[in-house]
Short mmCIF file of C-alpha atoms and ligand atoms in Angstrom, two decimals:
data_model
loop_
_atom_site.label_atom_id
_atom_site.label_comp_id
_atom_site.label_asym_id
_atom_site.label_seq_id
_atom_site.Cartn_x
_atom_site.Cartn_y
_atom_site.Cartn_z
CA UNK A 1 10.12 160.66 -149.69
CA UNK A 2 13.15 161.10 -152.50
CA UNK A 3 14.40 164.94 -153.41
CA UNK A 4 13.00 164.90 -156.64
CA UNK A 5 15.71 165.40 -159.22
CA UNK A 6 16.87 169.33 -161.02
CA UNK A 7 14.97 171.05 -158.44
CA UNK A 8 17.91 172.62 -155.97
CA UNK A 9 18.15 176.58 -155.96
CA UNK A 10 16.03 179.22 -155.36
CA UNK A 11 15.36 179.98 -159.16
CA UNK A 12 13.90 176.99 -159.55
CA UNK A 13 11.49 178.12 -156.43
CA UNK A 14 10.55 180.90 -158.19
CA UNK A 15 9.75 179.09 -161.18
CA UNK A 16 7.70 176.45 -158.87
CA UNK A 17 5.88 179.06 -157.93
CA UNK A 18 5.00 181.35 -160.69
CA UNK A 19 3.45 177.71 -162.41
CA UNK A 20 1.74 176.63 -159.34
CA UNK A 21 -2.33 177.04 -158.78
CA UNK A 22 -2.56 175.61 -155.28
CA UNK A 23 0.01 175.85 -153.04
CA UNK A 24 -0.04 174.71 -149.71
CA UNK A 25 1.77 176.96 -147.40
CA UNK A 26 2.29 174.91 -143.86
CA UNK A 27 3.39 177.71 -140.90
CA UNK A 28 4.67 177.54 -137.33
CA UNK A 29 5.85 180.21 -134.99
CA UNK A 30 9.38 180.80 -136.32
CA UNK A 31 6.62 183.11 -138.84
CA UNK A 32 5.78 185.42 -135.71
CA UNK A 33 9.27 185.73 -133.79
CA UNK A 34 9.95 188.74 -135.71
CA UNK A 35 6.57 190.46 -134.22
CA UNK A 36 8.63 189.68 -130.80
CA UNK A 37 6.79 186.24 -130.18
CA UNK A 38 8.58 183.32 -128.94
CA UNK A 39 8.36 180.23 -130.53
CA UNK A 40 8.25 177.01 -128.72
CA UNK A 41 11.58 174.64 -129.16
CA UNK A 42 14.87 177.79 -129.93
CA UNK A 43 17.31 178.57 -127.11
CA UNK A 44 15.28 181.50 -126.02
CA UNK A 45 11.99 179.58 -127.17
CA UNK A 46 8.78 179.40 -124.96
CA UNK A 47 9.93 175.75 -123.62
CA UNK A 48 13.39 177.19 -122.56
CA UNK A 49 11.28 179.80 -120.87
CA UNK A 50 9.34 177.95 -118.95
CA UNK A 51 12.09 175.45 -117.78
CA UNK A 52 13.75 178.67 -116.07
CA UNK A 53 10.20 179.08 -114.30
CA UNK A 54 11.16 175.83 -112.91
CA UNK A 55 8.39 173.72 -115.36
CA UNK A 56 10.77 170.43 -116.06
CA UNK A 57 8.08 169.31 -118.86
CA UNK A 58 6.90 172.43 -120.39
CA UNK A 59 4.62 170.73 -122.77
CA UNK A 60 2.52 170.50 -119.33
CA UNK A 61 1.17 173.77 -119.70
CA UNK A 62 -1.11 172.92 -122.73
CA UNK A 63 -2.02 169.35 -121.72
CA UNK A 64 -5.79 168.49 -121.49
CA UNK A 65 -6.43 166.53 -118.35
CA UNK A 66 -3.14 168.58 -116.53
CA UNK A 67 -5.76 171.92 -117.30
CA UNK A 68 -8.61 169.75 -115.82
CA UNK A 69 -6.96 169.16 -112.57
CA UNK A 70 -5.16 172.83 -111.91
CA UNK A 71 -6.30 175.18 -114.42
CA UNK A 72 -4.36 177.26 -112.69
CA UNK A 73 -0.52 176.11 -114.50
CA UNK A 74 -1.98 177.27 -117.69
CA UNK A 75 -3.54 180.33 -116.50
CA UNK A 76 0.07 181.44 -115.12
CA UNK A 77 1.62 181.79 -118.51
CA UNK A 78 -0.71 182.28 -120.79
CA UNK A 79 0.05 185.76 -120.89
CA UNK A 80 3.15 185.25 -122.05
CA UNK A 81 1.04 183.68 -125.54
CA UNK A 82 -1.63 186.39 -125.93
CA UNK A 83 -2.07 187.23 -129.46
CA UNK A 84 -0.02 190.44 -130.59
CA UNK A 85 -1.77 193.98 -131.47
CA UNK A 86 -3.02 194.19 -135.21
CA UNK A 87 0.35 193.64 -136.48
CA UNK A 88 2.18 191.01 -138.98
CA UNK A 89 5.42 190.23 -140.86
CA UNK A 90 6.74 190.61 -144.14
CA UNK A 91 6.18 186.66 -144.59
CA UNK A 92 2.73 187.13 -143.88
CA UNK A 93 2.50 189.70 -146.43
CA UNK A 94 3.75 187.05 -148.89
CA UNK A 95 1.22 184.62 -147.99
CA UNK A 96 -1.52 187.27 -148.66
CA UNK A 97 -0.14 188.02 -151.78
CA UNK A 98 0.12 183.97 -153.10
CA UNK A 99 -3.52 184.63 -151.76
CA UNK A 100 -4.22 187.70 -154.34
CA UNK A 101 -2.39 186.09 -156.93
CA UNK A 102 -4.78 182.44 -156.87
CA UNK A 103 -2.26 180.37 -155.81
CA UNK A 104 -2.67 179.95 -152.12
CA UNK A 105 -4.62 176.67 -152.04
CA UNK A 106 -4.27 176.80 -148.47
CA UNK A 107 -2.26 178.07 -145.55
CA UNK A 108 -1.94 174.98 -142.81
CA UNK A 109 -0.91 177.37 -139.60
CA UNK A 110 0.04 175.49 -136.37
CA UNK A 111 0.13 179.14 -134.53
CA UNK A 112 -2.74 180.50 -132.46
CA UNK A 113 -1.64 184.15 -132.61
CA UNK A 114 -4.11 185.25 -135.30
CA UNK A 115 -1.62 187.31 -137.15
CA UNK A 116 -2.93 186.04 -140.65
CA UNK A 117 -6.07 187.88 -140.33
CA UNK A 118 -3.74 190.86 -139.63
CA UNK A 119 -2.42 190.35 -142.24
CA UNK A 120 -5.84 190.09 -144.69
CA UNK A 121 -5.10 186.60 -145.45
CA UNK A 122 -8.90 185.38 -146.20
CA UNK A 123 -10.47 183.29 -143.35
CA UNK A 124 -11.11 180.30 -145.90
CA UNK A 125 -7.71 180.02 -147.06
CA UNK A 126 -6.43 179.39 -143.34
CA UNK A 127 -6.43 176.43 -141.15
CA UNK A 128 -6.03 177.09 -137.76
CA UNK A 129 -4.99 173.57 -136.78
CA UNK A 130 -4.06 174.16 -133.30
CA UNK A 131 -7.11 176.13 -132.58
CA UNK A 132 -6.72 180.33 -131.58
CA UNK A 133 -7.52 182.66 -129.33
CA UNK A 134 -10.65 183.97 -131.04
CA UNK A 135 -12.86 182.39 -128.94
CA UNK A 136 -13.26 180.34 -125.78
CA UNK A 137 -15.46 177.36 -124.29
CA UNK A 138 -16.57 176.61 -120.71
CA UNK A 139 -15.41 173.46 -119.85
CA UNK A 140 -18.73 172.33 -117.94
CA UNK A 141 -21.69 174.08 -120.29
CA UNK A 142 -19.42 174.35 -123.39
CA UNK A 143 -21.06 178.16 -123.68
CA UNK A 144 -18.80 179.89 -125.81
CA UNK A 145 -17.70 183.29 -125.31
CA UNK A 146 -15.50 186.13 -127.52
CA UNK A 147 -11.39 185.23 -126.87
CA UNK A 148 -10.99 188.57 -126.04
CA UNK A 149 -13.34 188.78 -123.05
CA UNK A 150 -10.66 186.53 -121.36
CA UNK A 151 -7.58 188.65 -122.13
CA UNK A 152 -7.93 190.76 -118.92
CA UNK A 153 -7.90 187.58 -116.67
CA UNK A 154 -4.96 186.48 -118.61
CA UNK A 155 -3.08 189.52 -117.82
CA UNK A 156 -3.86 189.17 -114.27
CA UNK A 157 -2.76 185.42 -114.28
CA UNK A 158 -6.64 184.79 -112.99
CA UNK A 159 -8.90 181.69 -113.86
CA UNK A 160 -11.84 183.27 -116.15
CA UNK A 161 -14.91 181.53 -115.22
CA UNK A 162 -18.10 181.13 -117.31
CA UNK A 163 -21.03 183.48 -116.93
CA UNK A 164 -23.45 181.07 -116.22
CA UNK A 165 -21.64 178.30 -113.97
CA UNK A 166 -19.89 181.18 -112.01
CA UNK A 167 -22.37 181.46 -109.08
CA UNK A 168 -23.09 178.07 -108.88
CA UNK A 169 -18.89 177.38 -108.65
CA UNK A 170 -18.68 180.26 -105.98
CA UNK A 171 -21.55 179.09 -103.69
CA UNK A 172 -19.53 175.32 -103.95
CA UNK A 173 -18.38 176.30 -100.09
CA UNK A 174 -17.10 172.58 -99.60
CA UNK A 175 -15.66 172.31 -103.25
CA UNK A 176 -17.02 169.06 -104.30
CA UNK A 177 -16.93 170.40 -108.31
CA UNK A 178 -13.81 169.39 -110.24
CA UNK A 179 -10.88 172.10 -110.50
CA UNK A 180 -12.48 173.33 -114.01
CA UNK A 181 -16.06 173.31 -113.48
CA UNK A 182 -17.38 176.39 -115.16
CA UNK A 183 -13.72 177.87 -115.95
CA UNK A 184 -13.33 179.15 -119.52
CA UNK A 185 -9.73 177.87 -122.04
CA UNK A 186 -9.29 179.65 -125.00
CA UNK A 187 -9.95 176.99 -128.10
CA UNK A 188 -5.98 176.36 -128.70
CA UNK A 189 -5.66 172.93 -128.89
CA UNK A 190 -3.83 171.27 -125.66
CA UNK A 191 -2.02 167.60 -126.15
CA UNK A 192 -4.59 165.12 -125.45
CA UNK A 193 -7.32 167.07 -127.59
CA UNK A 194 -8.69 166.72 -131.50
CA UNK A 195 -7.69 168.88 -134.38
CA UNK A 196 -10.62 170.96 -135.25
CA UNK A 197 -12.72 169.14 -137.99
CA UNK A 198 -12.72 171.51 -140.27
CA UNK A 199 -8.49 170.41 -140.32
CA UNK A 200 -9.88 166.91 -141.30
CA UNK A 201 -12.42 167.76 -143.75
CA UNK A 202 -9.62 169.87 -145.44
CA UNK A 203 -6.55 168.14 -146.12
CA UNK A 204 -7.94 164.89 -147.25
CA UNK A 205 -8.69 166.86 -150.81
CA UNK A 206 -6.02 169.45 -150.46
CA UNK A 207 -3.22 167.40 -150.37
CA UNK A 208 -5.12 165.58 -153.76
CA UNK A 209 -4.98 168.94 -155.72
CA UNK A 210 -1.82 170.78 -154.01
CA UNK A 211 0.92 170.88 -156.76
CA UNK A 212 3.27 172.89 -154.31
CA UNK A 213 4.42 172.88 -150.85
CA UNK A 214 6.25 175.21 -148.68
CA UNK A 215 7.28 174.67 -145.29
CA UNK A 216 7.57 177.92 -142.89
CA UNK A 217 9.21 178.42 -139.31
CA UNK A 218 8.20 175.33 -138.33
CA UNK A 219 10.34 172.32 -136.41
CA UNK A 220 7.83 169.84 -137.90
CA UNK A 221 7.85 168.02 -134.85
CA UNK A 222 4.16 167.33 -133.74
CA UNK A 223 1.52 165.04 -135.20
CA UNK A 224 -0.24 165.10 -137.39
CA UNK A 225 0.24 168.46 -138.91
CA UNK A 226 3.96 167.16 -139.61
CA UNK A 227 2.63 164.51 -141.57
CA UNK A 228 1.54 166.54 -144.09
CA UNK A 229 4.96 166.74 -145.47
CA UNK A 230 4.26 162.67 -146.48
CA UNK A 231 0.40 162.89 -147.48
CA UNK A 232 1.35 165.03 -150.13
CA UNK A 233 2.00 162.78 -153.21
CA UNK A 234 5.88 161.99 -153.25
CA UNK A 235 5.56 163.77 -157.05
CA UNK A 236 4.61 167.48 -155.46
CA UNK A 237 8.14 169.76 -155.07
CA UNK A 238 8.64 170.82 -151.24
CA UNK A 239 10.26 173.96 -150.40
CA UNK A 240 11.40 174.51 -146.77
CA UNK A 241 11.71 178.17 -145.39
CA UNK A 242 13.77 178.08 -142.00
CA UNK A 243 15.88 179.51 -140.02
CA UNK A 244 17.58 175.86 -138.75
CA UNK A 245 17.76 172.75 -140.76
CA UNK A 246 15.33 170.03 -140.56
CA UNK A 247 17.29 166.82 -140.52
CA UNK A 248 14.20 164.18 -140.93
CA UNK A 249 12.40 165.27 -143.63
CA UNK A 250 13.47 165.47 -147.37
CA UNK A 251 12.66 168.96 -149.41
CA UNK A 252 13.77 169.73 -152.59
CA UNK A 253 15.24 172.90 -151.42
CA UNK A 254 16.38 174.17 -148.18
CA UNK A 255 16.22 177.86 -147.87
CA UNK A 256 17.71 178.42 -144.80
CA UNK A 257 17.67 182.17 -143.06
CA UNK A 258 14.91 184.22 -141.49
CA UNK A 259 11.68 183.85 -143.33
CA UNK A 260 10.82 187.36 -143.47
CA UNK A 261 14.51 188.20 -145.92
CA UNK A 262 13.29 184.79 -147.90
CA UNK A 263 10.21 186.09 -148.03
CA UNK A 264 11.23 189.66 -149.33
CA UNK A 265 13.69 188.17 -151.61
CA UNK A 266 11.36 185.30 -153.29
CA UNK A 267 9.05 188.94 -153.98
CA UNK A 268 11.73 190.69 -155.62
CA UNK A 269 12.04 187.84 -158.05
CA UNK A 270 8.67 187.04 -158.63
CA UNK A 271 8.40 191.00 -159.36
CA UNK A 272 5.80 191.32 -156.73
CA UNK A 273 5.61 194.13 -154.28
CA UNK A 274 4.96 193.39 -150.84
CA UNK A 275 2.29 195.56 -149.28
CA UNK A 276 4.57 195.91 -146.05
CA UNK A 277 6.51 198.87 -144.29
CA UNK A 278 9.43 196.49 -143.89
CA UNK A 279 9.39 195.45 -147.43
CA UNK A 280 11.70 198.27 -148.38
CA UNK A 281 14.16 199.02 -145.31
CA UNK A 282 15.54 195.00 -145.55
P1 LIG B 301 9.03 175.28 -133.05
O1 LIG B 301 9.51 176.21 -131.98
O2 LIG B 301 9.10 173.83 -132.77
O3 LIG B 301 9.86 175.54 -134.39
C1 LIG B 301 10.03 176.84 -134.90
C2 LIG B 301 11.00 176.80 -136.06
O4 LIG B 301 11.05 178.10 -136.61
C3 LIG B 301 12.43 176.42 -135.68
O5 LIG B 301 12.88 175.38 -136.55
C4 LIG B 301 13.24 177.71 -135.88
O6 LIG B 301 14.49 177.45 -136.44
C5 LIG B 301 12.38 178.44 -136.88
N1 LIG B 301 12.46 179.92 -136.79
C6 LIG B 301 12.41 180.71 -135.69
N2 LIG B 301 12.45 182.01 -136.03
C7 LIG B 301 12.54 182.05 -137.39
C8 LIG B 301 12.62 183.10 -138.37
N3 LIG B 301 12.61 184.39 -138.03
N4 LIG B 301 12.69 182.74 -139.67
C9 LIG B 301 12.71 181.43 -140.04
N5 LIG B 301 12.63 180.42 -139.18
C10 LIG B 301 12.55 180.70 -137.87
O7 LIG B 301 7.54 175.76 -133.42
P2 LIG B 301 6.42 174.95 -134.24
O8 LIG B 301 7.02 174.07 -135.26
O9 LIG B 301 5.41 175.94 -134.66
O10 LIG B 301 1.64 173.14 -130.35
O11 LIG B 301 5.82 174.06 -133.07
C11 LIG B 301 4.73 173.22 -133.37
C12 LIG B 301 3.82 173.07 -132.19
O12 LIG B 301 4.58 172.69 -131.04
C13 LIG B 301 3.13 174.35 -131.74
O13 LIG B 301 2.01 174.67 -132.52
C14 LIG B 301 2.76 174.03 -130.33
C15 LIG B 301 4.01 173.32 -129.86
O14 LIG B 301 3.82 172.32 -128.93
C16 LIG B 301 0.73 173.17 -129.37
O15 LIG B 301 0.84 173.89 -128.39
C17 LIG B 301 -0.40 172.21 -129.55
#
């Protein structure tokens, strides 16, 4: 994709947006590290975490058929990913408010921390496309159960096990059942697993109507949420929002800093007021 030409500064970002009807906002965790959670690829990211744990590939912890065969490995840090009390960001705020003003055609959020609800950001205009913790699935019945009934497990660093399989998986004195049978994961999305559908249904007719994208606290660097950057017609301004430059892709303006400042500043000029406690002590 070509910059397209005469869009470069931040005034022309607020005039992008103040014309736009559906906007796709696309989020990452660089969103959340203000609320204290890590995000995955920074110095003092998740990944750098976990390789001083002594994990040399710490994508392992969220791969599919590593989970099948020692549930365990995920079950030891997935603490350190539990969703945050009912708090959210200054960014967030802003996505709310695109929301309230009908131009939020939809927010495309690769985090699991369920902060946009926090935040009031409707259900329909958010795609959780790597899954959340809101709920959870037995990997041998698929019975489904409330996220939160697995948090105290998680805080122990214990397997939660399904309701029903449980006795069967207890009385297994000679352990002939796989390493998951009848343990519960959260619905994130591990490598080696689909997108939910409703990701699918969605942006094959989003990116047909979206007449603005903005790219949030996100590296861009897994498939195929990154792509969206390129299904978007090559005609469609794209705003970036990080902290770090991202050296592969092309937008049409690069405002680099901590969301949450862009955020509040982007309000200021728009003339909006952000319905945040931080709003007015940056
Ligand atoms: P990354 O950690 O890859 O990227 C986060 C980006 O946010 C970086 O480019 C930071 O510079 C930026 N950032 C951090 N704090 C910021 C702040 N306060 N303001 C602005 N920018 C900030 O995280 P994601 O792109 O979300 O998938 O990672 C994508 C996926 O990789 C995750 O959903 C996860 C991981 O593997 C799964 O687990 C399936």
């Amino acid at each position: 994709r070509d910059k397209l030409q005469d869009i470069n500064t931040i005034e022309d970002t607020v005039r992008l947006i103040r014309e736009a009807k559906n906007i796709i906002v696309l989020t990452g965790a660089g969103i959340s590290t203000s609320l204290g959670i890590p995000d995955f690829r920074s110095d003092k990211g998740l990944y750098a975490q976990l390789q001083e744990l002594g994990i040399s590939d710490p994508t392992d912890v969220f791969d599919l058929e590593i989970f099948q065969d020692d549930p365990q490995i995920f079950y030891n840090i997935a603490h350190m990913v539990l969703p945050p009390g009912d708090v959210y960001t200054p960014l967030h705020s802003f996505i709310k408010k695109l929301s309230e003003e009908g131009k939020l055609l939809r927010n495309y959020t690769q985090n699991i921390d369920l902060v946009e609800s926090n935040a009031g950001i409707p259900d329909d205009k958010v795609i959780r496309c790597h899954g959340s913790f809101a709920t959870a699935t037995c990997q041998s019945c698929d019975f489904q159960v409330d996220g939160h009934e697995l948090y105290p497990a998680i805080r122990e660093k214990s397997i939660p096990l399904c309701p029903h399989c449980k006795d069967e998986r207890e009385k297994d004195d000679d352990a002939l059942f796989p390493a998951s049978f009848g343990v519960l994961k959260p619905d994130i999305v591990f490598f080696h697993e689909s997108l939910p559908k409703r990701f699918d249904t969605s942006i094959v007719e989003d990116v047909k109507k979206c007449d603005l994208l903005i790219a949030i606290g996100t590296s861009l660097q897994v498939a195929p949420v990154s792509k969206i950057v390129v299904q978007v017609p090559a005609s469609v301004p794209q705003i970036l929002i990080n902290r770090d430059p991202i050296l592969d892709c092309e937008f049409d303006v690069n405002l680099l800093g901590l969301c949450d400042d862009v955020a509040v500043l982007l309000s200021e000029k728009l003339g909006w007021t952000l319905n945040h406690e931080k709003f007015n002590s940056i």
